[in-house]
Structures are given as structure tokens and as C-alpha cells.
């Protein structure tokens, strides 16, 4: 290990591998990579963009040899700042290795499994699988914002598709730094690719392997126990959460503490037909009863079941309207371009003192007002009638089973449902999935009148009856607004708050988390710790096992930013 960090030499070595175009060192060019999609910003010495796996290995090797910190980054769409630096108190310079140029996807076993390289996205995977009648482990939510496949696995993301569970695999290729400071390549992909890193990575990149070299070891490429786990409705533990020891393995749940070169995942047969049912009620217990009936008695459970509170419905209608319109009119392919444009607009606007903060948000909010109401009439009628909304997607045999159940159920219980047309179903699902942006837009527009915003991603026990939040008056009085949405079948909820001006948000969040602790909840549930949450001991131990010298994604989960975890 070198005793002196020679930045100039490192840049020269980078240029020999990548060329000057793909090395970013100016503050303006690095900005979009060192600032989180929704949370956090930090310093970075350079951002590098390798074109292939071997280039990525070589630049990581240089960084490790020079004693630098490495942050692996793909689409940078994480909601807790998990793939960007945070703050300016690191003990070593940081290099961000952005992998979006390395975006190949390979099919194996006739498309029943795929191999995803680090820059490949869920959107690309969905499109490539469609012609062969198969689907990935996650759709629309992460797909819409251009999230990477590898990022999802590293964060155990997803799980809204209740028959498939969170992203998980035990088959991958990754690099880690051992306790002696040596960079090692681990090939757990189940494919014979050679012996040296150069040989393995080149053969994989160029798909220089045959079906005979593809092995099928006794290792998982998905969370194949998730539906069974979800149906255990009387268990006093959550169905899924990021610190779940049973789903921490290699790159899965690694949160960037290793450098991932490829993951191998299962795919799923596409449904022949789909149907969305829209449910409304004013009684949380009605949804609790339905959830238990469906999970315990249905032969064919639904595909998803996403909840939206009326307040969140209204805020999403107003403050996420532009995102809805862009996806509805232009498709999800345009969303990453839109986010890139937003960042550029804000960067330019920030150079002029007379321009307001969050200029792009203010501009898009103004433009969205010019567009007519985008939501279907029957959804709007249910909004007026009911406080709680549940959007249940079903497929094939589950369609008739669900319809018959709903028809009988609402003869006895408060509330109602309607069977969506294809257009209504598409808009109902899209409305729910753009809900996540509403809190940020509201805060951007009203930031002078309100305090900070807080987002809590929480998983309640599977047997929890009081799933809908009822806060003590002392906490409720400190909140300006609260927006609740989530995945009701698995009891994972996204609870977003904006506190009133001059309220101590850190102290308030601590009180909220204590309430969750008392209820046996786990957090975060699916967005991972990033730099917003403190990692629990099970995660910290996992991170230290993967990265004993603390080289990769240093400081994640509010852990030590110092070498050797000092």
C-alpha cells in the first residue's frame, strides 16, 4: 500500500485506461454523481465511467493501491443516499465508479434466468424479457425511475410483487478487499469463465461461454420462500426488512461494500391477463380483515396490493402530476432523462443569486397546473367517499377468485370496490407509484413556511392489527403534513412527514422510531440504510465481514468513515 496519496498520478493512470472523456473532476461535472437522488451530498475527488468490466476492475485496483475510498454507483436513484458520498469528513479521497456504460444483460436457460452487468436497468430487462413472455423480479416502481438491477440486489429492494419478494441472489461476481488490503475477485456466478480476473471478466463481458459452462448449483437466484413467509399472518415479525439476516449473502444486501460485476437472477412467466381492483373504505380494520382473508384463504394470491391514504392521494394528484403525465404520455424511458435535465437546470439556476432554490421543481409544478385533471372519474368519486384506498392487481386465476371474494365481502362490510378498465387500472397503479415524489415537491414549494421533511420506511409485524398510524397528540401537533402509502399485504409502509417550522426534526424522528421499536417494527424495510438510517448490528457485522478495511462505500449506515473501521 502506498504511503502517499498521489492524486495527479492516479488521474494519469485513469486516463491511460479510460481516456480523458470519462474522467470527471470539475465540480459541475461531478455534481449529479455526488448528490443523492433525494438525500445527501458529499465530496468526491473524481468520477470515472468505465466502458466494460475489465476497465472497472483496473480503476478499482488503482484506487485500492493508492489507498482511496471507492463508491460504486449506477443510476443513483436510491432514496436514502446509498450510492453517493455524505458529508466532507472522510479520512481518504473518494473516487466514484459509475457503471452505467456497462449495461449488458445475458439470457441463460432460455431466459428463465438472466445475468445482469452492473449498469443494466430494470427498464431494459423488462423490455428484453417481454418478447419471450417473461418478467423480472420487480416492475414499474423502480423501473419507472431507471433503477439498476444490481442496485436492487445490493439493497434487497422491492417486494411489492408479493409472489416474488425482494431482489435476492446467491449467484454473482464481485470484488472485495480482504483484511490484508488485497483486492480479490470472487466468482460465485456458477459459470466457468477462467481463473484470472482479466480472463473471467473479459469472457463474461463478451459472453464467451457456452451452455455447458453454465452450472446450476444449489443456490438461490430469487427469494423463493417469500409467498410462504407472507402467508404466515400470525407471526410477530415483519415479512421483509433490510436487516433480515436470512437474506444477507454475498452481494445481496451488501449496500455497496463490495464491487459488483454481475448478478444472476430468476425471471418469471408473464401473466396472460391482468385486472386491477380499486377498493375504498373508511375503516382500517376492513383492510386488515381483507388482507388476512386473502393471504390465508386464497389459492391464487394477487400480484400486488398498494395502499394510499386520502391525504397522500391529494398530495400526489397535485405535486406528482408532472411525473404522472410524463410517464403516461412519454413512457418510463423518458424519466431518467427528465431527472438528468432537472439536475442540470438546478445547477445552472444555482449560479444566479436571484433564482429561487429548487427552481426546476417550481417550474415543473407551474407547468403541471396547465394540464387538465389526469385521474379517472371513478377514482375521484372514491376519493370523496373513502379515506383509505387499496389498489389490488391480479392475474390469470386470481382474477375470478378476487372478484368473487370482493363481491361477497362488501355485502357485509363497510366500503366498496370497482373493477378497473385497462385504462383506469394503468392510471391507478401509476398514481400510486409516483406518490413517492409528492413529499419532496411539497417541501420544495413550501420550504420557507415549514421545517424539514422526514421519510420513514417501516415494516410492521405480520400479525399487526393497528397498521394505520395513530400518533400521540404531542407528536401530531409538531407535524405540518403526513403522507402515508405502502404495500399493505406485507405491511411495509412509507410514512413521510414535514414538521412545522422550528421543530427539532431529529428529536421528533427519534420519538417516532421508539414507537416503532415498541411495536416490533423494523426499519428501513426496502430502501436500505443509505446515509439516512443507522445500520443495526446485524448489518454492521455483515459490512465488516465483506469489507474489513473499510474501502467500499465508507460510512454507509452512519458507520465509521475511517480506515479499518477505527
Coordinates of C-alpha atoms in Angstrom, one line a residue:
X1 CA 0.0 0.0 0.0
X2 CA 1.4 3.4 -0.9
X3 CA 2.1 5.7 1.9
X4 CA 1.3 8.9 0.0
X5 CA -1.9 9.6 -2.0
X6 CA -0.6 10.8 -5.4
X7 CA -3.7 12.3 -7.0
X8 CA -2.0 13.6 -10.1
X9 CA -0.5 10.2 -10.8
X10 CA -3.8 8.4 -10.2
X11 CA -5.5 10.7 -12.8
X12 CA -2.9 9.9 -15.3
X13 CA -3.3 6.2 -14.8
X14 CA -7.1 6.6 -15.1
X15 CA -6.6 8.4 -18.5
X16 CA -4.5 5.5 -19.8
X17 CA -7.4 3.1 -19.1
X18 CA -10.5 5.2 -19.8
X19 CA -9.4 8.2 -21.9
X20 CA -10.0 11.8 -20.7
X21 CA -13.7 12.0 -21.6
X22 CA -14.8 9.5 -19.0
X23 CA -13.0 11.1 -16.0
X24 CA -14.9 13.9 -14.3
X25 CA -13.0 16.2 -11.9
X26 CA -14.7 19.6 -12.2
X27 CA -17.3 20.4 -9.5
X28 CA -20.1 21.0 -12.1
X29 CA -19.5 17.6 -13.9
X30 CA -19.3 15.7 -10.6
X31 CA -22.4 17.3 -9.0
X32 CA -25.0 14.9 -10.3
X33 CA -22.9 11.9 -9.1
X34 CA -22.0 13.2 -5.6
X35 CA -25.6 14.3 -4.8
X36 CA -28.2 11.8 -3.8
X37 CA -31.4 11.4 -5.8
X38 CA -33.4 12.5 -2.8
X39 CA -31.0 12.6 0.2
X40 CA -27.4 13.7 0.9
X41 CA -24.4 15.2 -0.8
X42 CA -20.7 14.8 -0.3
X43 CA -17.2 15.3 -1.7
X44 CA -15.5 13.2 -4.4
X45 CA -12.1 13.5 -5.9
X46 CA -13.2 12.2 -9.2
X47 CA -16.0 10.3 -11.0
X48 CA -14.9 7.7 -13.5
X49 CA -17.0 5.9 -16.1
X50 CA -15.5 2.6 -17.3
X51 CA -16.8 1.1 -20.6
X52 CA -16.5 -2.6 -19.6
X53 CA -15.9 -4.9 -16.6
X54 CA -12.1 -5.1 -17.1
X55 CA -11.8 -1.3 -17.2
X56 CA -13.8 -1.2 -14.0
X57 CA -11.6 -3.8 -12.3
X58 CA -8.4 -1.8 -13.3
X59 CA -9.6 1.5 -12.0
X60 CA -10.7 -0.1 -8.7
X61 CA -7.3 -1.8 -8.5
X62 CA -5.6 1.6 -8.9
X63 CA -7.8 3.1 -6.2
X64 CA -7.2 0.3 -3.7
X65 CA -3.4 0.5 -4.4
X66 CA -3.5 4.3 -3.9
X67 CA -5.4 4.0 -0.6
X68 CA -8.6 5.8 -1.9
X69 CA -12.2 5.1 -1.0
X70 CA -14.3 3.6 -3.8
X71 CA -18.1 4.2 -4.1
X72 CA -19.7 2.0 -6.8
X73 CA -22.6 3.8 -8.4
X74 CA -25.1 3.0 -11.2
X75 CA -28.3 5.0 -11.7
X76 CA -28.1 6.9 -8.4
X77 CA -31.9 6.6 -7.8
X78 CA -31.6 5.4 -4.2
X79 CA -33.9 7.3 -1.8
X80 CA -31.5 7.3 1.2
X81 CA -28.3 8.4 -0.4
X82 CA -26.8 4.9 -0.6
X83 CA -24.6 5.4 -3.6
X84 CA -23.2 8.9 -3.0
X85 CA -20.7 10.4 -0.5
X86 CA -22.2 12.0 2.5
X87 CA -20.5 15.0 4.1
X88 CA -16.9 16.2 4.0
X89 CA -15.2 14.3 6.8
X90 CA -13.7 11.3 5.2
X91 CA -10.1 10.3 6.0
X92 CA -9.2 9.5 2.4
X93 CA -10.1 10.9 -1.0
X94 CA -13.2 9.3 -2.7
X95 CA -13.5 8.0 -6.3
X96 CA -17.0 7.3 -7.6
X97 CA -17.0 4.5 -10.2
X98 CA -20.2 4.9 -12.3
X99 CA -21.1 1.7 -14.1
X100 CA -23.9 2.9 -16.4
X101 CA -21.9 2.3 -19.5
X102 CA -21.7 -1.4 -18.6
X103 CA -25.3 -2.4 -19.3
X104 CA -25.4 -5.8 -20.9
X105 CA -28.0 -8.4 -20.0
X106 CA -27.4 -12.1 -20.9
X107 CA -30.1 -14.8 -21.1
X108 CA -29.4 -18.3 -19.8
X109 CA -31.6 -21.4 -19.7
X110 CA -33.9 -20.0 -22.4
X111 CA -34.5 -16.8 -20.5
X112 CA -35.5 -18.5 -17.2
X113 CA -32.5 -16.7 -15.7
X114 CA -30.6 -13.6 -16.6
X115 CA -27.1 -12.3 -15.9
X116 CA -27.1 -8.6 -15.4
X117 CA -24.0 -6.5 -15.6
X118 CA -23.7 -3.5 -13.2
X119 CA -25.2 -0.7 -15.4
X120 CA -28.2 -2.7 -16.7
X121 CA -31.6 -1.4 -15.6
X122 CA -34.9 -2.9 -14.7
X123 CA -36.5 -1.0 -17.6
X124 CA -34.2 -2.6 -20.1
X125 CA -34.7 -6.0 -18.6
X126 CA -38.5 -5.7 -18.7
X127 CA -38.3 -4.8 -22.4
X128 CA -35.9 -7.6 -23.3
X129 CA -38.0 -10.2 -21.5
X130 CA -41.4 -9.2 -22.9
X131 CA -40.9 -10.8 -26.4
X132 CA -40.2 -14.2 -24.7
X133 CA -43.2 -13.9 -22.4
X134 CA -41.3 -13.4 -19.1
X135 CA -40.9 -10.7 -16.5
X136 CA -38.3 -9.6 -14.0
X137 CA -38.5 -9.7 -10.2
X138 CA -39.6 -6.0 -10.0
X139 CA -41.7 -3.8 -12.2
X140 CA -42.9 -0.2 -12.6
X141 CA -41.8 1.3 -9.3
X142 CA -38.1 1.1 -9.6
X143 CA -38.5 0.6 -13.4
X144 CA -40.0 4.0 -13.8
X145 CA -37.0 5.9 -12.4
X146 CA -34.4 3.8 -14.3
X147 CA -33.1 1.9 -11.3
X148 CA -30.3 -0.6 -11.9
X149 CA -30.7 -4.4 -11.4
X150 CA -27.5 -4.7 -9.3
X151 CA -28.5 -1.7 -7.1
X152 CA -31.8 -3.5 -6.3
X153 CA -29.9 -6.7 -5.3
X154 CA -27.4 -4.8 -3.2
X155 CA -30.2 -3.2 -1.2
X156 CA -32.7 -6.1 -1.1
X157 CA -35.1 -3.7 -2.8
X158 CA -38.6 -4.4 -3.9
X159 CA -41.1 -6.9 -2.6
X160 CA -44.3 -5.2 -3.8
X161 CA -44.8 -8.1 -6.1
X162 CA -45.9 -10.4 -3.4
X163 CA -45.4 -13.7 -5.2
X164 CA -41.7 -12.8 -5.9
X165 CA -40.3 -11.0 -2.9
X166 CA -37.3 -8.6 -2.6
X167 CA -34.4 -8.8 -5.1
X168 CA -32.1 -11.6 -3.9
X169 CA -29.5 -13.9 -5.3
X170 CA -26.6 -16.1 -4.2
X171 CA -25.1 -16.1 -7.6
X172 CA -22.8 -13.2 -8.5
X173 CA -19.3 -12.0 -9.4
X174 CA -17.8 -9.3 -7.1
X175 CA -14.5 -7.8 -5.9
X176 CA -13.7 -7.3 -2.3
X177 CA -10.7 -6.1 -0.3
X178 CA -9.5 -8.6 2.3
X179 CA -8.1 -7.9 5.7
X180 CA -4.6 -7.6 4.2
X181 CA -5.7 -4.9 1.8
X182 CA -5.7 -7.1 -1.3
X183 CA -8.3 -6.8 -4.0
X184 CA -9.8 -10.2 -4.8
X185 CA -12.3 -11.3 -7.4
X186 CA -14.9 -13.8 -6.2
X187 CA -16.7 -15.8 -8.9
X188 CA -19.9 -17.2 -7.4
X189 CA -21.9 -16.8 -10.7
X190 CA -22.0 -20.6 -11.4
X191 CA -20.3 -20.2 -14.8
X192 CA -16.8 -21.4 -15.7
X193 CA -15.1 -18.3 -17.0
X194 CA -11.4 -18.9 -16.4
X195 CA -9.0 -18.3 -13.5
X196 CA -7.5 -14.8 -13.6
X197 CA -9.7 -11.6 -13.1
X198 CA -8.8 -10.5 -16.6
X199 CA -9.9 -13.8 -18.1
X200 CA -13.1 -14.1 -16.1
X201 CA -14.3 -10.5 -16.6
X202 CA -13.4 -10.5 -20.4
X203 CA -15.1 -13.8 -21.0
X204 CA -18.2 -12.6 -19.2
X205 CA -18.3 -9.3 -20.9
X206 CA -18.0 -10.8 -24.3
X207 CA -20.3 -13.7 -23.4
X208 CA -17.5 -16.1 -24.3
X209 CA -19.0 -19.1 -22.6
X210 CA -21.3 -22.0 -23.7
X211 CA -24.3 -23.5 -22.1
X212 CA -22.1 -26.4 -21.0
X213 CA -20.1 -24.0 -18.8
X214 CA -23.3 -22.8 -17.1
X215 CA -23.8 -24.7 -13.9
X216 CA -26.9 -24.9 -11.7
X217 CA -25.6 -25.1 -8.1
X218 CA -27.8 -25.5 -5.1
X219 CA -28.0 -21.7 -4.7
X220 CA -30.9 -19.3 -4.9
X221 CA -31.4 -16.7 -7.6
X222 CA -34.6 -15.3 -6.0
X223 CA -36.4 -15.3 -2.7
X224 CA -38.4 -18.4 -3.4
X225 CA -39.8 -18.6 0.2
X226 CA -41.4 -15.2 0.2
X227 CA -45.0 -16.1 -0.5
X228 CA -45.0 -18.7 2.2
X229 CA -43.5 -16.2 4.6
X230 CA -46.1 -13.6 3.7
X231 CA -48.9 -16.0 4.3
X232 CA -47.8 -16.6 7.9
X233 CA -50.1 -13.9 9.0
X234 CA -49.9 -14.6 12.8
X235 CA -46.1 -14.2 13.1
X236 CA -45.0 -11.3 15.2
X237 CA -42.1 -10.4 12.9
X238 CA -42.1 -8.4 9.7
X239 CA -42.2 -10.2 6.3
X240 CA -39.2 -8.3 4.9
X241 CA -36.7 -5.7 6.0
X242 CA -33.2 -4.7 5.1
X243 CA -31.5 -6.2 8.3
X244 CA -33.1 -9.6 7.8
X245 CA -30.2 -12.0 8.4
X246 CA -31.8 -14.7 6.2
X247 CA -31.3 -12.5 3.1
X248 CA -27.8 -11.2 3.6
X249 CA -25.5 -13.2 1.3
X250 CA -22.6 -12.0 -0.8
X251 CA -23.8 -9.1 -2.9
X252 CA -27.4 -9.4 -1.6
X253 CA -27.9 -6.7 1.0
X254 CA -24.2 -5.6 0.6
X255 CA -25.1 -1.9 0.3
X256 CA -22.0 -1.3 -1.9
X257 CA -19.5 -2.8 0.5
X258 CA -18.2 -4.8 -2.5
X259 CA -17.8 -4.0 -6.2
X260 CA -20.4 -6.0 -8.1
X261 CA -19.6 -7.1 -11.7
X262 CA -22.7 -9.3 -12.3
X263 CA -25.7 -10.9 -10.7
X264 CA -27.7 -13.9 -11.8
X265 CA -31.4 -13.8 -11.2
X266 CA -34.6 -15.8 -11.9
X267 CA -37.3 -14.5 -14.3
X268 CA -41.0 -15.3 -14.2
X269 CA -43.7 -16.3 -16.7
X270 CA -45.7 -13.2 -17.8
X271 CA -49.4 -13.3 -16.9
X272 CA -51.8 -14.0 -19.8
X273 CA -54.3 -11.4 -18.5
X274 CA -54.3 -8.8 -15.7
X275 CA -57.0 -7.0 -13.8
X276 CA -56.9 -4.2 -11.2
X277 CA -59.5 -3.8 -8.5
X278 CA -59.8 -0.5 -6.7
X279 CA -61.0 -0.6 -3.1
X280 CA -62.2 2.1 -0.8
X281 CA -63.2 2.2 2.9
X282 CA -63.2 4.5 5.9
X283 CA -62.3 1.7 8.4
X284 CA -58.7 0.5 8.6
X285 CA -60.0 -2.7 10.2
X286 CA -61.8 -3.5 6.9
X287 CA -58.5 -3.7 5.1
X288 CA -56.9 -5.6 7.9
X289 CA -59.7 -8.2 7.6
X290 CA -59.4 -8.4 3.8
X291 CA -55.6 -8.8 4.0
X292 CA -55.9 -11.8 6.4
X293 CA -58.7 -13.4 4.4
X294 CA -56.7 -13.2 1.1
X295 CA -53.4 -14.3 2.4
X296 CA -54.8 -17.2 4.5
X297 CA -57.6 -18.5 2.2
X298 CA -56.9 -17.6 -1.4
X299 CA -55.5 -20.4 -3.7
X300 CA -54.1 -17.7 -6.0
X301 CA -53.0 -14.5 -4.3
X302 CA -52.9 -11.2 -6.1
X303 CA -49.9 -9.7 -7.8
X304 CA -49.6 -6.5 -5.7
X305 CA -51.7 -4.6 -3.2
X306 CA -50.7 -1.0 -2.7
X307 CA -52.2 1.3 -0.2
X308 CA -52.8 5.1 -0.5
X309 CA -54.3 7.3 2.2
X310 CA -56.6 10.1 1.1
X311 CA -54.1 12.9 2.1
X312 CA -51.4 11.2 0.1
X313 CA -53.9 10.7 -2.8
X314 CA -54.5 14.5 -2.8
X315 CA -50.8 15.5 -2.5
X316 CA -49.8 13.1 -5.3
X317 CA -52.5 14.4 -7.5
X318 CA -51.2 17.9 -7.1
X319 CA -47.5 17.6 -6.5
X320 CA -46.6 14.4 -8.6
X321 CA -48.8 15.4 -11.5
X322 CA -45.9 16.2 -13.8
X323 CA -44.2 12.8 -13.2
X324 CA -47.5 11.0 -13.8
X325 CA -48.0 12.9 -17.1
X326 CA -44.5 12.3 -18.4
X327 CA -44.8 8.5 -17.7
X328 CA -48.3 8.3 -19.0
X329 CA -47.6 10.2 -22.2
X330 CA -44.0 9.5 -23.0
X331 CA -43.3 6.3 -21.2
X332 CA -40.8 5.3 -18.5
X333 CA -37.8 5.6 -20.8
X334 CA -38.0 9.4 -20.6
X335 CA -37.9 9.6 -16.8
X336 CA -34.0 9.2 -16.3
X337 CA -33.6 11.9 -19.0
X338 CA -36.1 14.1 -17.1
X339 CA -34.1 13.7 -13.8
X340 CA -30.9 14.5 -15.6
X341 CA -32.4 17.6 -17.1
X342 CA -33.7 18.7 -13.7
X343 CA -30.3 18.4 -12.2
X344 CA -28.7 20.5 -14.9
X345 CA -31.4 23.2 -14.6
X346 CA -30.9 23.4 -10.8
X347 CA -27.1 23.5 -11.3
X348 CA -27.4 26.4 -13.7
X349 CA -30.0 28.2 -11.6
X350 CA -27.8 27.9 -8.6
X351 CA -25.2 30.2 -10.2
X352 CA -27.6 33.1 -10.1
X353 CA -28.4 34.6 -6.7
X354 CA -31.8 36.0 -7.9
X355 CA -33.1 32.5 -8.9
X356 CA -35.1 30.6 -6.2
X357 CA -34.0 27.3 -4.7
X358 CA -35.4 24.2 -6.3
X359 CA -36.0 26.1 -9.5
X360 CA -36.7 23.0 -11.6
X361 CA -39.4 21.8 -9.1
X362 CA -41.1 25.2 -9.1
X363 CA -41.0 25.3 -12.9
X364 CA -42.4 21.8 -13.3
X365 CA -45.1 22.5 -10.7
X366 CA -46.2 25.6 -12.5
X367 CA -46.4 23.8 -15.9
X368 CA -48.3 20.9 -14.4
X369 CA -51.1 23.2 -13.5
X370 CA -51.8 23.9 -17.2
X371 CA -52.7 20.2 -17.7
X372 CA -56.3 19.1 -17.1
X373 CA -57.2 16.6 -14.4
X374 CA -55.4 13.4 -15.2
X375 CA -57.2 10.9 -12.9
X376 CA -60.2 8.8 -13.8
X377 CA -63.7 9.8 -12.7
X378 CA -64.4 6.7 -10.6
X379 CA -61.1 7.2 -8.7
X380 CA -62.1 10.7 -7.9
X381 CA -65.5 9.6 -6.7
X382 CA -63.8 7.1 -4.4
X383 CA -61.5 9.8 -3.1
X384 CA -64.6 11.8 -1.9
X385 CA -66.2 8.8 -0.4
X386 CA -63.3 7.0 1.3
X387 CA -60.3 7.8 3.4
X388 CA -58.3 4.6 2.7
X389 CA -57.6 3.3 -0.9
X390 CA -56.2 -0.1 -1.8
X391 CA -55.2 -0.9 -5.4
X392 CA -55.0 -4.6 -5.9
X393 CA -53.5 -6.1 -9.1
X394 CA -54.5 -9.6 -10.0
X395 CA -53.5 -12.0 -12.8
X396 CA -55.0 -15.1 -14.5
X397 CA -56.7 -17.5 -12.0
X398 CA -56.5 -14.8 -9.2
X399 CA -58.9 -12.5 -11.2
X400 CA -62.1 -14.5 -10.7
X401 CA -61.2 -15.6 -7.2
X402 CA -60.6 -12.0 -6.2
X403 CA -63.8 -10.7 -7.9
X404 CA -66.0 -13.3 -6.2
X405 CA -64.4 -12.5 -2.8
X406 CA -64.9 -8.7 -3.1
X407 CA -68.5 -9.1 -4.2
X408 CA -69.4 -11.1 -1.2
X409 CA -67.2 -9.2 1.2
X410 CA -68.7 -5.8 0.6
X411 CA -72.2 -7.2 1.2
X412 CA -71.2 -7.4 4.9
X413 CA -68.6 -4.8 5.5
X414 CA -68.2 -1.0 5.1
X415 CA -66.7 0.3 1.8
X416 CA -66.9 -0.7 -1.8
X417 CA -64.8 -1.7 -4.9
X418 CA -64.8 -1.3 -8.6
X419 CA -63.2 -3.4 -11.3
X420 CA -60.9 -1.1 -13.4
X421 CA -60.9 -0.8 -17.1
X422 CA -57.4 -1.3 -18.6
X423 CA -57.0 2.5 -18.7
X424 CA -58.3 3.0 -15.2
X425 CA -56.0 0.2 -13.9
X426 CA -53.0 1.7 -15.5
X427 CA -53.7 5.1 -14.1
X428 CA -54.5 3.8 -10.6
X429 CA -51.2 1.9 -10.4
X430 CA -49.2 4.9 -11.9
X431 CA -50.8 7.3 -9.4
X432 CA -49.7 5.1 -6.5
X433 CA -46.1 4.7 -7.9
X434 CA -45.5 8.5 -8.4
X435 CA -46.6 9.1 -4.8
X436 CA -43.1 9.0 -3.5
X437 CA -42.2 12.3 -5.2
X438 CA -45.0 14.3 -3.7
X439 CA -43.4 15.0 -0.3
X440 CA -40.2 16.3 -1.9
X441 CA -42.1 18.6 -4.3
X442 CA -44.4 19.9 -1.5
X443 CA -41.3 20.7 0.6
X444 CA -39.6 22.4 -2.3
X445 CA -42.5 24.7 -2.9
X446 CA -43.2 25.5 0.8
X447 CA -39.8 25.2 2.3
X448 CA -39.8 28.8 3.7
X449 CA -43.0 28.1 5.7
X450 CA -42.2 24.7 7.0
X451 CA -39.5 22.7 8.7
X452 CA -37.5 19.7 7.4
X453 CA -39.1 16.6 5.8
X454 CA -38.6 13.1 7.2
X455 CA -39.2 9.8 5.3
X456 CA -39.5 6.6 7.3
X457 CA -39.6 3.3 5.5
X458 CA -41.1 0.8 8.1
X459 CA -42.1 -2.8 8.2
X460 CA -44.7 -3.9 10.8
X461 CA -45.1 -7.4 12.1
X462 CA -47.2 -9.7 10.0
X463 CA -49.8 -10.0 12.8
X464 CA -50.1 -6.3 13.4
X465 CA -53.7 -5.2 13.5
X466 CA -53.2 -1.5 14.2
X467 CA -51.3 -1.0 10.9
X468 CA -52.7 2.6 10.3
X469 CA -50.7 5.2 12.3
X470 CA -52.3 6.9 15.3
X471 CA -49.8 9.2 16.8
X472 CA -49.8 10.8 20.3
X473 CA -51.0 14.4 20.3
X474 CA -47.6 15.7 21.3
X475 CA -46.1 14.4 18.1
X476 CA -49.1 15.1 15.9
X477 CA -49.1 18.8 16.9
X478 CA -45.5 19.1 15.6
X479 CA -46.3 17.9 12.1
X480 CA -47.3 20.2 9.2
X481 CA -48.2 17.3 6.9
X482 CA -48.0 13.5 6.8
X483 CA -48.4 11.3 3.7
X484 CA -48.8 7.5 4.1
X485 CA -48.6 4.9 1.3
X486 CA -47.2 1.4 1.1
X487 CA -47.6 -2.3 0.4
X488 CA -50.4 -3.5 2.6
X489 CA -50.0 -7.2 2.1
X490 CA -46.5 -7.3 3.5
X491 CA -47.2 -4.4 6.0
X492 CA -44.4 -2.3 4.6
X493 CA -45.2 1.4 4.7
X494 CA -43.6 4.7 3.5
X495 CA -44.5 7.3 6.1
X496 CA -43.5 10.8 5.0
X497 CA -43.7 13.8 7.2
X498 CA -42.9 17.5 7.1
X499 CA -42.5 19.1 10.5
X500 CA -43.7 22.5 11.5
X501 CA -41.2 25.4 11.4
X502 CA -38.7 25.5 14.3
X503 CA -39.5 21.9 15.3
X504 CA -36.4 19.8 16.2
X505 CA -36.9 17.1 13.5
X506 CA -34.1 14.8 14.8
X507 CA -35.6 14.6 18.2
X508 CA -39.1 14.1 16.7
X509 CA -37.8 11.3 14.4
X510 CA -36.2 9.6 17.4
X511 CA -39.5 9.6 19.2
X512 CA -41.2 8.1 16.1
X513 CA -38.6 5.4 15.8
X514 CA -39.0 4.5 19.5
X515 CA -42.7 4.0 18.9
X516 CA -41.9 1.7 16.0
X517 CA -39.4 -0.2 18.2
X518 CA -42.1 -0.8 20.9
X519 CA -44.4 -2.2 18.2
X520 CA -41.8 -4.7 17.0
X521 CA -41.4 -2.9 13.6
X522 CA -38.2 -2.9 11.5
X523 CA -36.7 0.0 9.6
X524 CA -35.7 0.6 6.9
X525 CA -37.8 -2.0 5.1
X526 CA -36.8 -1.8 1.5
X527 CA -34.8 1.4 0.8
X528 CA -31.9 0.3 2.9
X529 CA -29.9 2.4 5.3
X530 CA -28.0 4.7 2.9
X531 CA -26.8 7.6 5.0
X532 CA -30.3 8.4 6.4
X533 CA -30.6 5.4 8.9
X534 CA -28.1 3.9 11.3
X535 CA -27.3 0.3 10.5
X536 CA -28.3 -2.2 13.1
X537 CA -25.6 -4.6 14.5
X538 CA -26.5 -7.4 12.1
X539 CA -25.8 -5.2 9.1
X540 CA -22.7 -3.7 10.6
X541 CA -21.2 -7.1 11.2
X542 CA -22.1 -8.1 7.6
X543 CA -20.5 -5.0 6.2
X544 CA -17.3 -5.6 8.2
X545 CA -17.2 -9.2 7.1
X546 CA -17.4 -8.1 3.4
X547 CA -15.1 -5.1 3.7
X548 CA -12.7 -5.5 6.7
X549 CA -10.5 -2.5 5.8
X550 CA -13.5 -0.2 5.0
X551 CA -12.6 0.7 1.4
X552 CA -16.0 0.5 -0.3
X553 CA -18.9 2.9 0.3
X554 CA -17.4 4.0 3.6
X555 CA -19.7 5.5 6.2
X556 CA -22.9 3.7 5.0
X557 CA -25.5 3.4 7.7
X558 CA -23.8 6.0 9.8
X559 CA -20.8 3.7 10.4
X560 CA -17.2 4.7 10.7
X561 CA -15.7 6.6 7.8
X562 CA -12.2 5.7 8.9
X563 CA -9.8 3.1 7.5
X564 CA -10.1 -0.3 9.3
X565 CA -13.4 0.9 10.9
X566 CA -11.5 2.9 13.6

